[in-house]
XYZ file of C-alpha atoms in Angstrom:
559
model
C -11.204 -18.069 -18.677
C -14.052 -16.326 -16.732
C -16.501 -17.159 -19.380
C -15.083 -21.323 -19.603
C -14.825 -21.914 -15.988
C -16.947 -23.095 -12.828
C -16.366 -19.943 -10.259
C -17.157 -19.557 -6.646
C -18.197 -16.542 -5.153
C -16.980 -15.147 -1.425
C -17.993 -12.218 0.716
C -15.848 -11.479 3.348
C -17.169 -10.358 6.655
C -14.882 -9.007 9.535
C -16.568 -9.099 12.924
C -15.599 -6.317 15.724
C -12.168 -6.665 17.302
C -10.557 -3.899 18.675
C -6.951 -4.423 19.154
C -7.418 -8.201 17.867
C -8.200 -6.417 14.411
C -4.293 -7.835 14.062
C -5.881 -11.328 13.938
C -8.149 -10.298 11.364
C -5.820 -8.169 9.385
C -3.527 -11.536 9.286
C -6.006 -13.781 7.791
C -6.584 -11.228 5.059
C -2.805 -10.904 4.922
C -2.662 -14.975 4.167
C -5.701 -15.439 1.971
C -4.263 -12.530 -0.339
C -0.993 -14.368 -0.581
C -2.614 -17.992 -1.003
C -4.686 -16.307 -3.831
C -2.343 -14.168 -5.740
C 0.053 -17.426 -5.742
C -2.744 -19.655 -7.363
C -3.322 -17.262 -9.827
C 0.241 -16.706 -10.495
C 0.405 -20.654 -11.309
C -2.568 -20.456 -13.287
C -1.297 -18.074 -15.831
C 1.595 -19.744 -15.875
C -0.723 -22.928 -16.952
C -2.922 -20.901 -19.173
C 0.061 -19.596 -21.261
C 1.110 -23.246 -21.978
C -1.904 -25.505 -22.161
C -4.604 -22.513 -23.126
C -8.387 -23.522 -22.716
C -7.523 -27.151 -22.644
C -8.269 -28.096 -19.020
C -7.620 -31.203 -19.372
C -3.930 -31.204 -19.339
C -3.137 -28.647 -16.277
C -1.126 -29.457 -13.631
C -3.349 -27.241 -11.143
C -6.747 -26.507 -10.280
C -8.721 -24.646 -12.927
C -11.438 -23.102 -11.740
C -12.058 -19.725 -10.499
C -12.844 -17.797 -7.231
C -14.210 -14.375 -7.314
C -14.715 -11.970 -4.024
C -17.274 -10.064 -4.212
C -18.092 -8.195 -1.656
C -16.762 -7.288 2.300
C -17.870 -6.264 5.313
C -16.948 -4.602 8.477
C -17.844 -3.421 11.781
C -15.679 -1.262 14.592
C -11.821 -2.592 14.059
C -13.086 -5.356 11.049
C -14.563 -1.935 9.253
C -11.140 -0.448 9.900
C -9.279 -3.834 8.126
C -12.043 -3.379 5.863
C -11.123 -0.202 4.632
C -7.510 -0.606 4.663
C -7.942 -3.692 2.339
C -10.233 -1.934 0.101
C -7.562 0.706 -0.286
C -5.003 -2.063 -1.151
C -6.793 -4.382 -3.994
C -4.672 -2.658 -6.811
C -1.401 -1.847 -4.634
C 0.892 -4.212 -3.521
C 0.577 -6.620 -0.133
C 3.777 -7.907 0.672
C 3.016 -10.906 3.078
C 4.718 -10.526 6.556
C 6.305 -14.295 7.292
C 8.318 -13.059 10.260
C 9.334 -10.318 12.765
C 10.328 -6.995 10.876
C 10.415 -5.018 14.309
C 10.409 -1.977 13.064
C 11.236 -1.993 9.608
C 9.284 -0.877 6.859
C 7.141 -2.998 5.157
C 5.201 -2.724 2.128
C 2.022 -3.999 3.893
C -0.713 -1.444 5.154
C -2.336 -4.057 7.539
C 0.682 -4.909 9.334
C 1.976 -1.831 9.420
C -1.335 0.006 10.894
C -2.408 -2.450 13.293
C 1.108 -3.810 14.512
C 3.299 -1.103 14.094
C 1.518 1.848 14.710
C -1.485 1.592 16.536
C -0.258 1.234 20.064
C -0.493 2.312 23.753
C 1.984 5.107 23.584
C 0.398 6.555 20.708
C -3.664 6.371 22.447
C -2.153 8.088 25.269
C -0.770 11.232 23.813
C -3.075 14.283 24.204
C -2.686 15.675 20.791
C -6.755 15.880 20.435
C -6.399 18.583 23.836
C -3.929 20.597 22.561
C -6.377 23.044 21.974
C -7.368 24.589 25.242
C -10.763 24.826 24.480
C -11.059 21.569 22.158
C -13.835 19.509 24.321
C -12.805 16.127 25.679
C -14.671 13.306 23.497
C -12.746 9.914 24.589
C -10.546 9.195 27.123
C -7.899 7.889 24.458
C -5.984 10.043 21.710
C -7.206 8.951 18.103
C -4.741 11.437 16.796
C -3.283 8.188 15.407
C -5.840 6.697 13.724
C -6.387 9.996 11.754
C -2.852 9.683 10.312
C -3.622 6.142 9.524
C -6.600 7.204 7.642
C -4.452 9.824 6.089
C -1.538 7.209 5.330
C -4.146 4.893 3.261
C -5.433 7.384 0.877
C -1.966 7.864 -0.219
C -1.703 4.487 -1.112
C -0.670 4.537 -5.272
C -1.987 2.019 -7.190
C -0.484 0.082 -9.151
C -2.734 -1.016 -12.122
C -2.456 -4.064 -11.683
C -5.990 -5.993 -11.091
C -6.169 -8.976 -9.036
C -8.141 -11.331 -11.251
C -10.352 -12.945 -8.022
C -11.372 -9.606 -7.066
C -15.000 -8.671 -8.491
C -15.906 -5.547 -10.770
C -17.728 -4.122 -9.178
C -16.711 -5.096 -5.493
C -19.004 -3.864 -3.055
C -17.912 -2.827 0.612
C -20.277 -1.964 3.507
C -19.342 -0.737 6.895
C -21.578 -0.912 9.993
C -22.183 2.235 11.880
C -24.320 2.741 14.704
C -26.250 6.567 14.095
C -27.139 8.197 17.192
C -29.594 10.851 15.228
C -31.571 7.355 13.708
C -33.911 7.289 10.954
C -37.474 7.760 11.816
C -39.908 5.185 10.262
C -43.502 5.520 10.763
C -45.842 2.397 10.369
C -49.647 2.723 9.158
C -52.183 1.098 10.443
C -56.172 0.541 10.199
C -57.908 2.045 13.526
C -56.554 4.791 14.352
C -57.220 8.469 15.058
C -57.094 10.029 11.782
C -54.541 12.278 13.293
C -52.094 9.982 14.063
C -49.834 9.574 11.289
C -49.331 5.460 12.987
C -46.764 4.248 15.096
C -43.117 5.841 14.860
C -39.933 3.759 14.957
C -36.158 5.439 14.713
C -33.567 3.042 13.177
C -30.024 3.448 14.406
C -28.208 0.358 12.990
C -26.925 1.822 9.841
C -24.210 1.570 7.275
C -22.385 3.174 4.960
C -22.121 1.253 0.999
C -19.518 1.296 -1.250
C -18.639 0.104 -4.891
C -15.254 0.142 -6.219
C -13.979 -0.653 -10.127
C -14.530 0.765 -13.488
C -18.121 -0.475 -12.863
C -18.493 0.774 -9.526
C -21.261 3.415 -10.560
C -23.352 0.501 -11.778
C -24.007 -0.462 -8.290
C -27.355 1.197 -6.923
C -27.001 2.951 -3.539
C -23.155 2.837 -3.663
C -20.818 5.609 -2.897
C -18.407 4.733 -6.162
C -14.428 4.395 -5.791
C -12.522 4.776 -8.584
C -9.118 2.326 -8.302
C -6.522 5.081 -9.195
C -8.081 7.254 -6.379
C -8.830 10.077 -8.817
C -11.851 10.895 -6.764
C -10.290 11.317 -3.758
C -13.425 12.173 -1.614
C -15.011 9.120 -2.095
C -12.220 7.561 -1.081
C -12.066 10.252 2.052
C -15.705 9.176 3.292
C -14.756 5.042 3.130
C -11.831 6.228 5.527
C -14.360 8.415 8.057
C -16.717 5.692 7.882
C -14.329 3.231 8.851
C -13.437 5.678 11.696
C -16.848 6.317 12.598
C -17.474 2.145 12.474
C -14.560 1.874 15.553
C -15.476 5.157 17.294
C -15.832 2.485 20.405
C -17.981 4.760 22.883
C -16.082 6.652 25.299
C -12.552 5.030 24.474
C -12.261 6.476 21.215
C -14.396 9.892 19.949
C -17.883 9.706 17.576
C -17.791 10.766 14.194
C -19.668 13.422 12.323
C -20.827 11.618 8.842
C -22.963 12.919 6.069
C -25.405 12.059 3.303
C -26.205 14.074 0.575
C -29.977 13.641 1.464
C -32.361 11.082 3.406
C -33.152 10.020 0.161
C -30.518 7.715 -0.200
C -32.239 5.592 2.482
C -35.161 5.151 0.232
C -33.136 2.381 -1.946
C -32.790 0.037 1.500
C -34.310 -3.008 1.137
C -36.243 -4.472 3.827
C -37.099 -8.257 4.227
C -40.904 -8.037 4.981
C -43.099 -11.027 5.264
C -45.390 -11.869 1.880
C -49.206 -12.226 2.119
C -49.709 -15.288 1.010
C -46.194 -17.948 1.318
C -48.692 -21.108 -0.277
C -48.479 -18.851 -3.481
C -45.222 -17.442 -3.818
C -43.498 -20.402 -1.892
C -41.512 -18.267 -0.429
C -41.959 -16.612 3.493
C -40.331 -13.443 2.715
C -39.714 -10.597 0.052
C -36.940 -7.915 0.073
C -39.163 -4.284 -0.929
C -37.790 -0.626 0.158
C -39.613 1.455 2.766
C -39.305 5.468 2.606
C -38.202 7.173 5.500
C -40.702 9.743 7.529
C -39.498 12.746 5.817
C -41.458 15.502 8.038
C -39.446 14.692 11.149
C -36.241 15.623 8.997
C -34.714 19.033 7.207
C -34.485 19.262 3.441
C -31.409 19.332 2.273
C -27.921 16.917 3.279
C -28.096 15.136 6.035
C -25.508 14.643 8.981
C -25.579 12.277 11.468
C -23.444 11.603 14.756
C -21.981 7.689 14.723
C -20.748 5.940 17.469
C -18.812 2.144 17.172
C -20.570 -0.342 14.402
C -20.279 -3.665 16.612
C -22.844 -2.120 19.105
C -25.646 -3.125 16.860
C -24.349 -5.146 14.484
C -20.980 -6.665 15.405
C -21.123 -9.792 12.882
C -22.695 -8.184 9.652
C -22.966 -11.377 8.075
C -26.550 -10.370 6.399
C -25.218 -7.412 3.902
C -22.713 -9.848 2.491
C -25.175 -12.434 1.901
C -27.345 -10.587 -0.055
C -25.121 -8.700 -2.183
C -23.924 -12.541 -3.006
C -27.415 -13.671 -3.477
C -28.405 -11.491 -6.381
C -31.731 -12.333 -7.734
C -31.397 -15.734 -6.328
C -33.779 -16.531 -3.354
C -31.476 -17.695 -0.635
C -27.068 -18.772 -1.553
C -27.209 -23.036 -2.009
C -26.454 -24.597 1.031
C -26.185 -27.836 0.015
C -22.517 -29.178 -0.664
C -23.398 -30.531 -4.199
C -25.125 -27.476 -5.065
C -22.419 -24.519 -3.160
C -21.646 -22.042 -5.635
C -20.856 -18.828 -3.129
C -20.294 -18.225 0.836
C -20.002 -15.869 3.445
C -16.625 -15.832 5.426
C -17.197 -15.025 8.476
C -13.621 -13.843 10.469
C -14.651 -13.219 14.424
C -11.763 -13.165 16.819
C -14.402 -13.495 19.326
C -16.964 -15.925 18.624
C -16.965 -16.630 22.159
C -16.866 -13.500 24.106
C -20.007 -13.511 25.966
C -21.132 -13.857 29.087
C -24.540 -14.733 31.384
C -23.844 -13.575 34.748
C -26.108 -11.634 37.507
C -24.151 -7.998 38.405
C -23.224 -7.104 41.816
C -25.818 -5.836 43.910
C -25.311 -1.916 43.438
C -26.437 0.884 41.053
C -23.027 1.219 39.107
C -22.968 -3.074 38.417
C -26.237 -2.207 36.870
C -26.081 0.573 34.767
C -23.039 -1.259 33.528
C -25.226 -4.569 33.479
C -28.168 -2.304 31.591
C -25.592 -1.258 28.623
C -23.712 -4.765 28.381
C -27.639 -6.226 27.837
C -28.406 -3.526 25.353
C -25.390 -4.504 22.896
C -25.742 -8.231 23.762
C -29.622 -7.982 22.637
C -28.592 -5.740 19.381
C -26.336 -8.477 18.669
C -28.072 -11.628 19.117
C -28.476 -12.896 15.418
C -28.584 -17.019 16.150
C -30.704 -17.147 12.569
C -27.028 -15.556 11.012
C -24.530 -17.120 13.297
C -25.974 -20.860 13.165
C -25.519 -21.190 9.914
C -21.680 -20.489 9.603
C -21.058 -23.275 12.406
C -23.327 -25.723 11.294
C -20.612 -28.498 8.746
C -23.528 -29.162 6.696
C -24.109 -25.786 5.399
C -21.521 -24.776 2.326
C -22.820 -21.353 1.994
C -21.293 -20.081 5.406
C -17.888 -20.473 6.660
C -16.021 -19.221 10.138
C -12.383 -18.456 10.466
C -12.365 -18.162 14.392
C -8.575 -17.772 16.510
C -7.358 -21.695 17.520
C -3.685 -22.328 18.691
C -2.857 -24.991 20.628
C -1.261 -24.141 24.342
C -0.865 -27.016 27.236
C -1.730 -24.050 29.831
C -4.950 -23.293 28.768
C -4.273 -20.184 27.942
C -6.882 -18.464 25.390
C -5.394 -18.277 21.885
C -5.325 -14.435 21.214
C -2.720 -12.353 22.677
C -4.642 -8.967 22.306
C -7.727 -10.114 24.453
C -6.999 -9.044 27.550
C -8.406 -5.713 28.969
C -11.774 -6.818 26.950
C -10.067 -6.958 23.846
C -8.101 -3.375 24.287
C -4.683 -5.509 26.192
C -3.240 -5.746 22.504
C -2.537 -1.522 22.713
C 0.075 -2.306 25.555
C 2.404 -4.292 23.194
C 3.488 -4.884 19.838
C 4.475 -8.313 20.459
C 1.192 -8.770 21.662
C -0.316 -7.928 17.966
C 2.052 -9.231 16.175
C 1.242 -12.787 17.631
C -2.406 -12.363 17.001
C -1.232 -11.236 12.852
C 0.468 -14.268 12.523
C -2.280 -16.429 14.168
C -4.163 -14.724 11.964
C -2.098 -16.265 8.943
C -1.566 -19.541 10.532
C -5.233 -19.811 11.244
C -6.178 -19.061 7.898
C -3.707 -21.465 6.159
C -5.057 -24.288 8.311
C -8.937 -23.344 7.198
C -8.266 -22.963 3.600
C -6.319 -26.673 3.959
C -8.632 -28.539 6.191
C -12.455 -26.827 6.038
C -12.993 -24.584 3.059
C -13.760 -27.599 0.965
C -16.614 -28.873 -1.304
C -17.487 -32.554 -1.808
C -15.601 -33.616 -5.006
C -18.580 -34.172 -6.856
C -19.926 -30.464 -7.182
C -20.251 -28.968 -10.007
C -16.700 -26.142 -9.259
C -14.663 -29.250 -10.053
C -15.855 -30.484 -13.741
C -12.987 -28.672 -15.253
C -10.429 -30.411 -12.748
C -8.729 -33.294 -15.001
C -9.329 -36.539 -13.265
C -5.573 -36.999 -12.418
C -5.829 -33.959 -9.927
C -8.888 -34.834 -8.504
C -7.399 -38.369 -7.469
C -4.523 -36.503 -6.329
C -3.685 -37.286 -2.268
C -2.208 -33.470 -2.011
C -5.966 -32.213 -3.034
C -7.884 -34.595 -1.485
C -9.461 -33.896 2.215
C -11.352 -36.191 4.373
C -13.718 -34.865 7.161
C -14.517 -37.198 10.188
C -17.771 -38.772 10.122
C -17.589 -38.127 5.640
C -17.563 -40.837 3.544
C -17.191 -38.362 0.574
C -13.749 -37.255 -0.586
C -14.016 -32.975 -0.469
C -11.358 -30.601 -2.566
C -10.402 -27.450 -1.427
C -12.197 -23.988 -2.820
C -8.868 -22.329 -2.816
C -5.596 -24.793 -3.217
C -2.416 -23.552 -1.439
C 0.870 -22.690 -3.799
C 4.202 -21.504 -3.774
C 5.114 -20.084 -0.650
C 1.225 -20.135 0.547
C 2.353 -23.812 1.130
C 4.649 -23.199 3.143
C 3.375 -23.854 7.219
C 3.185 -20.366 9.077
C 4.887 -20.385 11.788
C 3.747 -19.154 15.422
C 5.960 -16.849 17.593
C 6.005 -17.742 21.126
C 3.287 -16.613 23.361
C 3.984 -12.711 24.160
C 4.679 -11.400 27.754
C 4.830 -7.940 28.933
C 8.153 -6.903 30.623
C 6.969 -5.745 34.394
C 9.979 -2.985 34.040
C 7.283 -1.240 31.314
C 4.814 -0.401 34.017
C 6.634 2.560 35.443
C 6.587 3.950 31.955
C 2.884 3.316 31.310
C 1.297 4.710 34.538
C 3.831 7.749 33.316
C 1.779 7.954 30.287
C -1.436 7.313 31.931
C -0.688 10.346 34.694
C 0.183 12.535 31.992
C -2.872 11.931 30.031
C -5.218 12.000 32.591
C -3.880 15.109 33.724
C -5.496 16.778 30.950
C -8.664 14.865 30.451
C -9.833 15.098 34.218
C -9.582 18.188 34.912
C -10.546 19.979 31.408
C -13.711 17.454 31.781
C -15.108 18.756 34.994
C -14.572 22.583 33.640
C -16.488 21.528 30.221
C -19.282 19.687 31.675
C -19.736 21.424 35.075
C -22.147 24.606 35.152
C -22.413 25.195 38.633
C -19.011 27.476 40.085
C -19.175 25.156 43.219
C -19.484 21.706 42.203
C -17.009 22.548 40.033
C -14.620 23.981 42.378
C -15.206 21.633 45.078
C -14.576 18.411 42.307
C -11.236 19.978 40.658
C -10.006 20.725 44.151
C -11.072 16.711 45.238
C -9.178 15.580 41.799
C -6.310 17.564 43.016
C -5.842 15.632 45.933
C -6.743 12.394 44.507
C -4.978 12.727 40.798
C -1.988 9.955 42.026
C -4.091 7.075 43.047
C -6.318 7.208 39.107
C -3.157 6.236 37.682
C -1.739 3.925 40.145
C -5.445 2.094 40.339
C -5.935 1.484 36.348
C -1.744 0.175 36.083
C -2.845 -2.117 39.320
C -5.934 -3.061 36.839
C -4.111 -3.742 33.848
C -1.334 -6.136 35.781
C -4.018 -8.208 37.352
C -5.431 -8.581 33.697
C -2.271 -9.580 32.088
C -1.244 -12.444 35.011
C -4.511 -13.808 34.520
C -4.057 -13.883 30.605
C -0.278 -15.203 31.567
C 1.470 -12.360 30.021
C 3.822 -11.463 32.737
């Protein structure tokens, strides 16, 4: 059919999250089940009316994914889908507690990634291990551990690309150093040096995988497990959120490898080429680096780039120019899912040094992460070539729609009802957008091979205020993808659970603290005369963050 049929190409990007990667990981969870239904159908119609279009009972035509993207908790959904495209996803449609399921995104971000794990001090049980986060990742390492075990099956999902590319943002606190010539001069001045620190790691998996130039290649039955090892630490590394959770030591076989980055550079003469731009690789400034591999320290992804909408969106482009825009003339699109599109803010700090230093870092990331040329596009309804899945539920009390938000994001680590709302917003969400927005006027090009009855079909058709035009859908809902997702009720957090969690907060503070001031303390004094202040003060820490977190959660309305 590939060779007969009108296809559409997607790349999937999955914005930063932290505990809201549930969200995320449930509109992955839905779009896998809406697509492995269609395709059911669709073989189902193939085996009976063959190549002749013209008599099925469904939509023909093809969608292909070809590529994802992720940064901090959307590299860690990243990762775990990657793992999963030839295993089975069983779609979660209701509460399991905590039963089994044959799901790897529900079970690592609802089941297992929670509070009572983070606090544990697993990391310190060696007494001279050095303290790297205030939280225990111990958990996430088993996760990571948990996914490469993850048989496949050998079965191949039909919409998923060979090769299918997979990047994953990381920010690199050693950098790569650039240097930039220029005419004037001092002839011993190389020209003016740059280090680049918004990085990421590129992988290709499929039997085609090492056709992919610049990719790390993953084979789908695993067989080269340290391939498969390094997507894993990257995704780590991409969520290694500074101070909350530890970096991660990564490593290249050589600087080399950043040699085959493209760079869009500006071209001499745009009359001539008709074009403002061309995409040309730049060599790193080797004499500022060892021979040899090269290892890096990485901290969280989302610091620099926390929407990486622009990897996707060339690895769809090809040799093309720019991806069509134009409704008539769509043929591929970035999917942008951000469970917070609207988490910013504009506000003067207080007047005193620690408001500012804070103020100082919150700019930094905010600056790094101001991309309006990427981001305008996938809002804009005229544009076909990017699309937004962003968290909307409907709630009299204007309450904001994810349950994980709280605590800047990290409030969905208290409770597993918390992220198990946010999973199957995540599905409900994404049912609604593949119904209602990810359509295409009727009259492009995808649809041809649609027989005329479908097309004039009322349960295809979609109308868009302010459209004239009738629009179908890019990916038609069947079986029990048709089925409406239902919404739990919004989550509280039972008051009698605070005694228990400033419990777990003493105990793990108890170790950080003091082991913290003995590690990073030279001076015998200071040192003494700060352990000996903690001592007397090492009740009120706890009390003071659980008095935090409950002021958080009533203003969310989750007690």
């Amino acid at each position: 059919m590939d060779n007969k049929l009108r296809h559409f190409d997607i790349g999937l990007v999955m914005a930063g999250a932290v505990s809201a990667g549930a969200y995320t990981s449930g509109v992955i969870d839905f779009l896998f089940e809406a697509l492995d239904q269609w395709y059911e159908q669709k073989a189902k119609q193939q085996q009976q009316y063959g190549d002749d279009f013209t008599q099925w009972e469904i939509p023909p035509h093809d969608v292909f994914i070809k590529a994802m993207s992720g940064a901090s908790a959307g590299a860690i959904v990243a990762a775990i889908t990657a793992s999963s495209l030839y295993s089975d996803i069983t779609p979660v449609i209701g509460y399991p507690v905590n039963n089994p399921v044959k799901n790897k995104l529900y079970e690592s971000w609802v089941q297992r990634i929670d509070v009572s794990e983070l606090l544990k001090t697993q990391d310190l049980d060696d007494p001279k291990a050095p303290v790297l986060s205030f939280l225990d990742s111990t958990i996430l390492d088993e996760l990571g551990e948990d996914v490469l075990q993850l048989k496949s099956t050998g079965k191949k999902r039909p919409y998923i690309d060979d090769p299918f590319e997979v990047y994953l943002c990381i920010t690199n606190l050693r950098g790569v150093p650039y240097v930039i010539k220029s005419q004037g001069t001092n002839s011993s001045i190389k020209g003016h040096y740059m280090v680049k620190h918004a990085d990421f790691m590129h992988f290709a998996i499929g039997d085609k995988s090492s056709d992919v130039e610049g990719a790390i290649a993953l084979n789908p039955d695993k067989i080269d497990i340290s391939n498969w090892k390094l997507l894993v630490d990257s995704a780590l590394a991409s969520s290694a959120f500074p101070v909350g959770f530890p970096p991660r030591q990564l490593q290249r076989s050589s600087i080399d490898e950043y040699e085959k980055r493209k760079w869009e550079i500006p071209v001499r003469n745009p009359t001539l080429t008709g074009t403002c731009s061309e995409y040309r690789c730049i060599s790193p400034d080797k004499d500022l680096l060892t021979q040899g591999s090269y290892e890096f320290v990485t901290v969280d992804g989302g610091i620099i780039s926390n929407e990486p909408i622009e990897l996707v969106r060339l690895a769809l482009r090809g040799n093309q120019q720019r991806n069509p825009r134009d409704g008539e003339q769509a043929n591929r699109a970035t999917l942008l899912i951000d469970p917070f599109p609207n988490d910013v803010d504009a506000v003067n700090p207080g007047n005193n040094l620690l408001n500012l230093v804070l103020r100082i870092f919150r700019s930094f990331i905010n600056q790094n992460r101001f991309k309006p040329d990427e981001l305008i596009l996938a809002l804009d309804e005229d544009v076909y070539s990017r699309f937004l899945i962003a968290p909307e539920r409907s709630d009299r009390q204007g309450r904001k729609p994810l349950a994980c938000g709280s605590l800047n994001a990290f409030g969905g680590f208290l409770s597993q009802e918390f992220r198990h709302h946010d999973y199957m917003l995540g599905r409900r969400n994404c049912q609604r957008f593949l119904e209602k927005y990810f359509v295409l006027p009727a009259s492009n090009s995808l649809f041809d091979c649609w027989p005329e009855t479908l097309k004039n079909h009322p349960q295809f058709q979609v109308e868009k205020t302010g459209e004239s035009d009738i629009f179908l859908p890019i990916i038609p809902l069947f079986g029990s993808a048709k089925k409406e997702v239902n919404l739990p009720p919004w989550p509280k957090y039972a008051k009698e659970n605070f005694k228990f969690l400033e419990k777990q907060i003493q105990e793990r503070i108890q170790v950080v603290i003091p082991r913290l001031i003995n590690q990073s303390i030279n001076d015998y004094f200071t040192r003494t005369a700060l352990n000996v202040l903690w001592f007397l003060k090492r009740g009120t820490l706890a009390k003071r963050l659980r008095d935090i977190i409950k002021d958080n959660l009533e203003k969310y309305g989750q007690l």
